[in-house]
CSV table of C-alpha atoms and ligand atoms in Angstrom, one decimal:
chain,number,residue,atom,x,y,z
K,50,MET,CA,0.0,0.0,0.0
K,51,VAL,CA,1.2,3.5,-0.7
K,52,GLN,CA,2.1,5.4,2.4
K,53,HIS,CA,0.7,8.9,2.4
K,54,ALA,CA,2.8,11.5,4.1
K,55,GLU,CA,-0.1,14.0,4.0
K,56,ARG,CA,-2.9,14.1,6.4
K,57,TYR,CA,-6.0,12.0,5.6
K,58,ARG,CA,-8.5,13.8,3.4
K,59,GLY,CA,-11.7,12.1,2.6
K,60,ARG,CA,-15.0,13.1,1.0
K,61,PHE,CA,-18.6,12.3,0.3
K,62,ALA,CA,-19.8,13.0,-3.2
K,63,PRO,CA,-23.5,12.6,-3.7
K,64,SER,CA,-25.3,13.3,-6.9
K,65,PRO,CA,-28.4,15.5,-6.4
K,66,SER,CA,-30.8,13.1,-8.0
K,67,GLY,CA,-32.9,12.8,-5.0
K,68,PRO,CA,-32.6,13.1,-1.2
K,69,LEU,CA,-30.5,10.8,0.9
K,70,HIS,CA,-31.9,7.4,1.9
K,71,ALA,CA,-30.8,4.6,4.0
K,72,GLY,CA,-28.3,3.3,1.5
K,73,SER,CA,-26.7,6.7,0.8
K,74,LEU,CA,-26.5,7.3,4.6
K,75,VAL,CA,-24.3,4.3,4.8
K,76,ALA,CA,-21.7,5.7,2.3
K,77,ALA,CA,-22.0,9.1,4.0
K,78,LEU,CA,-21.5,7.6,7.5
K,79,GLY,CA,-18.7,5.2,6.4
K,80,SER,CA,-16.6,7.9,4.8
K,81,TYR,CA,-17.2,10.3,7.6
K,82,LEU,CA,-16.3,7.8,10.3
K,83,ASP,CA,-13.2,6.6,8.4
K,84,ALA,CA,-12.0,10.3,8.1
K,85,ARG,CA,-12.6,11.3,11.7
K,86,ALA,CA,-11.1,7.9,13.0
K,87,HIS,CA,-8.0,8.9,11.1
K,88,GLN,CA,-8.1,12.5,12.5
K,89,GLY,CA,-8.7,13.4,8.8
K,90,GLU,CA,-10.7,16.1,7.1
K,91,TRP,CA,-14.0,15.2,5.5
K,92,PHE,CA,-15.3,17.1,2.4
K,93,VAL,CA,-18.7,17.2,0.6
K,94,ARG,CA,-18.9,17.5,-3.1
K,95,ILE,CA,-22.2,17.8,-4.9
K,96,GLU,CA,-21.8,16.0,-8.3
K,97,ASP,CA,-24.3,18.1,-10.2
K,98,ILE,CA,-23.0,17.6,-13.8
K,99,ASP,CA,-26.0,15.7,-15.1
K,100,PRO,CA,-28.8,18.2,-15.3
K,101,PRO,CA,-31.4,15.7,-16.9
K,102,ARG,CA,-31.0,13.4,-13.8
K,103,GLU,CA,-31.1,16.3,-11.3
K,104,VAL,CA,-34.0,16.8,-9.0
K,105,PRO,CA,-34.6,20.4,-8.2
K,106,GLY,CA,-33.8,21.2,-4.5
K,107,ALA,CA,-32.2,17.7,-4.0
K,108,ALA,CA,-28.7,19.2,-3.3
K,109,ASP,CA,-30.0,21.5,-0.6
K,110,THR,CA,-32.1,18.6,0.9
K,111,ILE,CA,-28.9,16.4,1.1
K,112,LEU,CA,-26.9,19.1,2.9
K,113,ARG,CA,-29.7,19.7,5.4
K,114,GLN,CA,-30.0,15.9,5.9
K,115,LEU,CA,-26.2,15.7,6.5
K,116,GLU,CA,-26.4,18.4,9.1
K,117,SER,CA,-29.4,16.9,10.9
K,118,HIS,CA,-27.6,13.7,11.2
K,119,GLY,CA,-24.6,15.4,12.7
K,120,LEU,CA,-22.4,14.8,9.7
K,121,HIS,CA,-20.5,18.1,9.6
K,122,TRP,CA,-18.0,18.7,6.7
K,123,ASP,CA,-14.8,20.7,6.5
K,124,GLY,CA,-14.5,23.6,4.3
K,125,ASP,CA,-16.9,24.8,1.6
K,126,VAL,CA,-19.1,22.5,-0.3
K,127,VAL,CA,-17.7,21.9,-3.9
K,128,TRP,CA,-20.1,22.0,-6.7
K,129,GLN,CA,-19.1,20.1,-9.8
K,130,SER,CA,-21.2,22.4,-12.0
K,131,GLN,CA,-18.8,25.2,-11.0
K,132,GLN,CA,-15.6,23.2,-12.0
K,133,THR,CA,-16.1,23.3,-15.7
K,134,PRO,CA,-12.8,25.3,-16.4
K,135,ARG,CA,-10.9,22.5,-14.7
K,136,TYR,CA,-12.6,19.7,-16.8
K,137,GLN,CA,-12.0,21.9,-20.0
K,138,ARG,CA,-8.3,22.3,-19.1
K,139,ALA,CA,-7.9,18.6,-18.3
K,140,ILE,CA,-9.3,17.7,-21.8
K,141,ALA,CA,-7.1,20.3,-23.5
K,142,GLU,CA,-4.0,19.0,-21.8
K,143,LEU,CA,-4.8,15.3,-22.2
K,144,SER,CA,-5.4,16.3,-26.0
K,145,THR,CA,-2.0,18.1,-26.2
K,146,ALA,CA,-0.4,15.0,-24.8
K,147,GLN,CA,-2.3,12.8,-27.3
K,148,ARG,CA,-4.0,10.9,-24.4
K,149,CYS,CA,-7.6,11.4,-25.7
K,150,TYR,CA,-9.5,11.5,-29.0
K,151,HIS,CA,-12.9,12.2,-30.6
K,152,CYS,CA,-15.4,9.4,-31.2
K,153,ASP,CA,-18.6,9.6,-33.1
K,154,CYS,CA,-19.7,5.9,-32.7
K,155,THR,CA,-23.2,5.4,-31.6
K,156,ARG,CA,-24.1,2.9,-28.9
K,157,ALA,CA,-25.6,0.5,-31.4
K,158,GLN,CA,-22.5,0.6,-33.6
K,159,ILE,CA,-20.2,-0.2,-30.5
K,160,LYS,CA,-22.6,-3.0,-29.4
K,161,ARG,CA,-22.6,-4.6,-32.9
K,162,ARG,CA,-18.7,-4.7,-32.8
K,163,GLY,CA,-18.4,-6.3,-29.3
K,164,THR,CA,-19.0,-5.9,-25.5
K,165,ASN,CA,-16.3,-3.2,-25.0
K,166,TYR,CA,-15.5,-0.3,-27.1
K,167,ASP,CA,-12.9,-1.4,-29.6
K,168,GLY,CA,-10.8,1.7,-30.2
K,169,HIS,CA,-12.6,2.2,-33.6
K,170,CYS,CA,-11.9,6.0,-33.7
K,171,ARG,CA,-8.3,5.9,-32.3
K,172,ASN,CA,-6.7,7.0,-35.6
K,173,ARG,CA,-9.6,8.7,-37.3
K,174,GLN,CA,-8.4,12.2,-36.3
K,175,LEU,CA,-12.0,13.4,-35.9
K,176,GLN,CA,-12.3,17.1,-34.8
K,177,ASP,CA,-16.1,17.5,-34.8
K,178,GLN,CA,-17.3,19.1,-31.6
K,179,TYR,CA,-20.4,17.0,-31.5
K,180,THR,CA,-18.6,13.8,-30.6
K,181,ALA,CA,-17.7,12.1,-27.5
K,182,ILE,CA,-14.1,12.4,-26.2
K,183,ARG,CA,-12.4,9.1,-25.1
K,184,PHE,CA,-9.4,8.5,-23.0
K,185,LEU,CA,-6.6,6.7,-25.0
K,186,ASN,CA,-6.0,3.9,-22.6
K,187,THR,CA,-2.6,2.7,-23.5
K,188,HIS,CA,-1.6,1.5,-19.9
K,189,PRO,CA,-4.8,0.0,-18.6
K,190,LEU,CA,-4.7,-1.1,-14.9
K,191,GLN,CA,-4.6,-4.9,-14.2
K,192,HIS,CA,-5.3,-4.9,-10.5
K,193,PHE,CA,-5.5,-2.7,-7.4
K,194,HIS,CA,-5.9,-3.0,-3.7
K,195,ASP,CA,-9.0,-2.1,-1.7
K,196,ARG,CA,-8.8,-1.9,2.0
K,197,PHE,CA,-12.0,-3.9,2.5
K,198,HIS,CA,-12.0,-6.2,-0.6
K,199,GLY,CA,-8.2,-6.8,-0.8
K,200,HIS,CA,-6.7,-7.6,-4.1
K,201,ILE,CA,-9.0,-6.7,-7.0
K,202,GLN,CA,-8.5,-8.1,-10.5
K,203,CYS,CA,-9.7,-5.7,-13.0
K,204,GLN,CA,-12.6,-6.6,-15.3
K,205,PRO,CA,-12.1,-6.9,-19.1
K,206,SER,CA,-13.6,-3.2,-19.5
K,207,ALA,CA,-10.4,-2.0,-17.7
K,208,THR,CA,-8.7,-1.8,-21.2
K,209,GLU,CA,-11.5,0.2,-22.8
K,210,ASP,CA,-10.9,3.8,-24.1
K,211,PHE,CA,-13.5,5.1,-21.6
K,212,ILE,CA,-15.5,8.4,-22.1
K,213,LEU,CA,-14.4,11.7,-20.7
K,214,ARG,CA,-16.9,13.9,-22.3
K,215,ARG,CA,-20.2,12.6,-23.5
K,216,ARG,CA,-21.6,12.9,-27.1
K,217,ASP,CA,-24.3,15.2,-25.6
K,218,GLN,CA,-21.4,17.4,-24.3
K,219,LEU,CA,-21.8,16.5,-20.6
K,220,TRP,CA,-18.8,15.7,-18.7
K,221,ALA,CA,-18.4,12.1,-17.8
K,222,TYR,CA,-18.5,11.1,-14.3
K,223,GLN,CA,-15.0,9.4,-14.4
K,224,LEU,CA,-13.4,12.7,-15.6
K,225,ALA,CA,-15.1,15.0,-13.1
K,226,VAL,CA,-14.5,12.8,-10.1
K,227,VAL,CA,-10.9,12.3,-10.8
K,228,CYS,CA,-10.1,15.9,-11.6
K,229,ASP,CA,-11.9,17.0,-8.4
K,230,ASP,CA,-10.5,14.3,-6.0
K,231,ARG,CA,-7.0,15.0,-7.4
K,232,ALA,CA,-7.4,18.7,-7.0
K,233,ALA,CA,-8.7,18.5,-3.4
K,234,GLY,CA,-5.8,16.2,-2.6
K,235,VAL,CA,-8.1,13.4,-1.5
K,236,THR,CA,-6.0,10.6,0.1
K,237,ASP,CA,-8.9,8.2,0.8
K,238,ILE,CA,-11.9,7.3,-1.3
K,239,VAL,CA,-14.6,5.5,1.0
K,240,ARG,CA,-17.8,4.9,-1.0
K,241,GLY,CA,-20.3,2.1,-2.1
K,242,GLU,CA,-19.3,-1.2,-3.4
K,243,ASP,CA,-21.2,-0.4,-6.7
K,244,LEU,CA,-18.2,1.9,-7.6
K,245,LEU,CA,-15.6,-0.7,-7.0
K,246,HIS,CA,-14.8,-1.4,-10.7
K,247,ALA,CA,-15.1,2.3,-11.7
K,248,SER,CA,-11.9,2.7,-9.5
K,249,THR,CA,-10.0,0.9,-12.4
K,250,TRP,CA,-10.7,3.7,-14.9
K,251,GLN,CA,-10.2,6.4,-12.2
K,252,LEU,CA,-6.8,5.2,-11.0
K,253,THR,CA,-5.7,5.0,-14.7
K,254,LEU,CA,-6.9,8.5,-15.4
K,255,TRP,CA,-5.5,9.9,-12.1
K,256,GLN,CA,-2.0,8.3,-13.1
K,257,ALA,CA,-2.2,9.9,-16.6
K,258,LEU,CA,-3.0,13.4,-15.0
K,259,ASN,CA,0.1,12.8,-12.9
K,260,ASP,CA,2.0,11.7,-16.0
K,261,ILE,CA,1.3,15.1,-17.8
K,262,GLN,CA,1.8,17.0,-14.6
K,263,PHE,CA,-1.8,18.5,-14.7
K,264,ASP,CA,-2.1,21.4,-12.4
K,265,ALA,CA,1.7,21.3,-12.2
K,266,LYS,CA,1.6,18.5,-9.7
K,267,THR,CA,1.8,14.7,-8.8
K,268,VAL,CA,-0.9,13.7,-6.3
K,269,PRO,CA,-0.4,10.2,-4.9
K,270,LEU,CA,-3.2,7.7,-6.0
K,271,PRO,CA,-5.8,7.5,-3.3
K,272,ARG,CA,-6.3,4.5,-1.0
K,273,LEU,CA,-9.6,2.9,-1.7
K,274,ALA,CA,-12.2,1.4,0.6
K,275,HIS,CA,-15.6,0.2,-0.9
K,276,LEU,CA,-18.4,-0.3,1.7
K,277,PRO,CA,-21.0,-3.2,1.4
K,278,LEU,CA,-24.2,-2.2,-0.4
K,279,VAL,CA,-27.5,-1.9,1.3
K,280,ARG,CA,-30.1,-4.1,-0.2
K,281,GLY,CA,-33.9,-3.8,0.2
K,282,ARG,CA,-36.0,-6.8,1.0
K,283,ASP,CA,-36.2,-7.7,-2.6
K,284,GLY,CA,-32.4,-8.1,-2.7
K,285,ARG,CA,-32.0,-5.0,-5.0
K,286,LYS,CA,-29.6,-2.2,-4.2
K,287,LEU,CA,-31.4,0.5,-2.2
K,288,SER,CA,-31.5,3.5,-4.6
K,289,LYS,CA,-33.2,6.6,-5.6
K,290,GLN,CA,-34.3,4.8,-8.8
K,291,ASN,CA,-35.9,2.1,-6.6
K,292,HIS,CA,-37.7,4.8,-4.7
K,293,ALA,CA,-36.1,4.3,-1.3
K,294,PRO,CA,-37.7,6.8,1.1
K,295,ALA,CA,-35.8,9.9,2.0
K,296,LEU,CA,-34.3,10.1,5.4
K,297,ASP,CA,-36.4,11.7,8.0
K,298,ALA,CA,-34.5,14.2,10.3
K,299,GLU,CA,-36.9,13.2,13.1
K,300,THR,CA,-35.4,9.7,13.4
K,301,ALA,CA,-31.8,10.8,12.7
K,302,LEU,CA,-30.3,8.9,15.7
K,303,ASP,CA,-32.2,5.6,14.6
K,304,ASN,CA,-31.1,6.2,11.0
K,305,LEU,CA,-27.5,6.5,12.0
K,306,MET,CA,-27.6,3.5,14.3
K,307,ALA,CA,-29.2,1.5,11.4
K,308,ALA,CA,-26.5,2.7,9.1
K,309,GLY,CA,-23.8,1.9,11.6
K,310,ARG,CA,-25.1,-1.7,11.9
K,311,GLN,CA,-24.8,-2.1,8.2
K,312,LEU,CA,-21.2,-1.0,8.6
K,313,GLY,CA,-20.6,-3.8,11.2
K,314,LEU,CA,-20.8,-1.6,14.2
K,315,SER,CA,-22.6,-3.6,16.7
K,316,ARG,CA,-25.1,-2.1,19.1
K,317,PRO,CA,-23.5,0.4,21.4
K,318,GLU,CA,-22.9,-1.0,25.0
K,319,THR,CA,-24.1,2.2,26.6
K,320,GLU,CA,-27.6,2.4,25.2
K,321,GLY,CA,-29.9,5.2,25.4
K,322,PHE,CA,-28.0,7.8,23.3
K,323,ILE,CA,-30.1,10.8,23.1
K,324,ARG,CA,-28.0,12.9,20.8
K,325,VAL,CA,-26.6,12.0,17.4
K,326,GLU,CA,-23.2,13.5,18.6
K,327,GLU,CA,-23.0,11.0,21.4
K,328,TYR,CA,-23.6,8.2,19.0
K,329,LEU,CA,-21.0,9.5,16.4
K,330,THR,CA,-18.3,9.9,19.1
K,331,TRP,CA,-18.9,6.1,20.1
K,332,ALA,CA,-19.0,5.1,16.4
K,333,ILE,CA,-15.8,6.9,15.5
K,334,ASP,CA,-13.9,5.2,18.4
K,335,THR,CA,-15.4,1.9,17.5
K,336,TRP,CA,-14.6,2.3,13.8
K,337,ARG,CA,-11.1,3.1,14.8
K,338,ALA,CA,-10.7,0.0,16.6
K,339,LEU,CA,-12.3,-2.2,14.0
K,340,LYS,CA,-11.1,-1.0,10.7
K,341,LYS,CA,-7.6,0.5,11.0
I,560,LIG,N1,-21.7,10.8,-7.3
I,560,LIG,C1,-21.5,9.4,-7.1
I,560,LIG,C2,-22.9,8.7,-6.6
I,560,LIG,O1,-23.7,9.5,-6.0
I,560,LIG,C3,-20.5,9.0,-6.2
I,560,LIG,C4,-19.1,9.3,-6.6
I,560,LIG,C5,-18.1,8.8,-5.7
I,560,LIG,O2,-18.1,8.6,-4.5
I,560,LIG,O3,-17.0,8.7,-6.4
I,560,LIG,O4,-23.1,7.5,-6.7
I,561,ZN,ZN1,-15.7,5.6,-31.9
């Protein structure tokens, strides 16, 4: 494992596609506890780069829900919708370094040719602005380490030239998340298990930005820790799409204790916490002992 000289810097990065529910609270609490257990900082970033999927007011609701659950963040909230210049610069510099290219393939065309994108446009020198931009993935990652999952062998899609900017001109999640985590000097990513394999592309891109000295710096690759997914009774992931109910501030303490149990924190010995702060103090200490 890479040893980080710097202080722990973690984050929670919700998309404003709906309010927090029991599943997203597990991700929020897990990343919060891990940061605080390491005497680290914990930042919040609203990933609002996909207007069609955004629900008006959801970002503010999420921030209020975090506060009512005692999950107070450090510094200012970062809004991805305000980071456009950074994404533009990243694309421009990757382009200069010949690490990305335009692609006008449709989904149907790609599918007809195989499961993963086959690099069809690599040498076509397209310039059209109404195309997708893909990362030229010449050094795909083979495996990586996750603190909770151990050794991870990358999936075949690891070798794909993944998308940095979509055909509809929206920034791809991979580009935005890596640019922003790297800019914030994030040392530790703690998030849901559904994003475990997205880490492959993200680490690859992070390394490429280091290689081209983007923002004139090298930032050590982050440590990763993917948390178990919360499933509903039907076995499906709890999600906004499955209409998981929004967290109710009135039951903040119960919500936190339920999320803590999902994270493997047993019932507190001293029962009868009355305030979320007391529970969180106990949970930080317990996490520190359990998950070093
Ligand atoms: N915004 C992403 C989501 O809500 C999470 C991004 C991340 O933690 O890297 O699923
Ligand atoms: Zn193409």
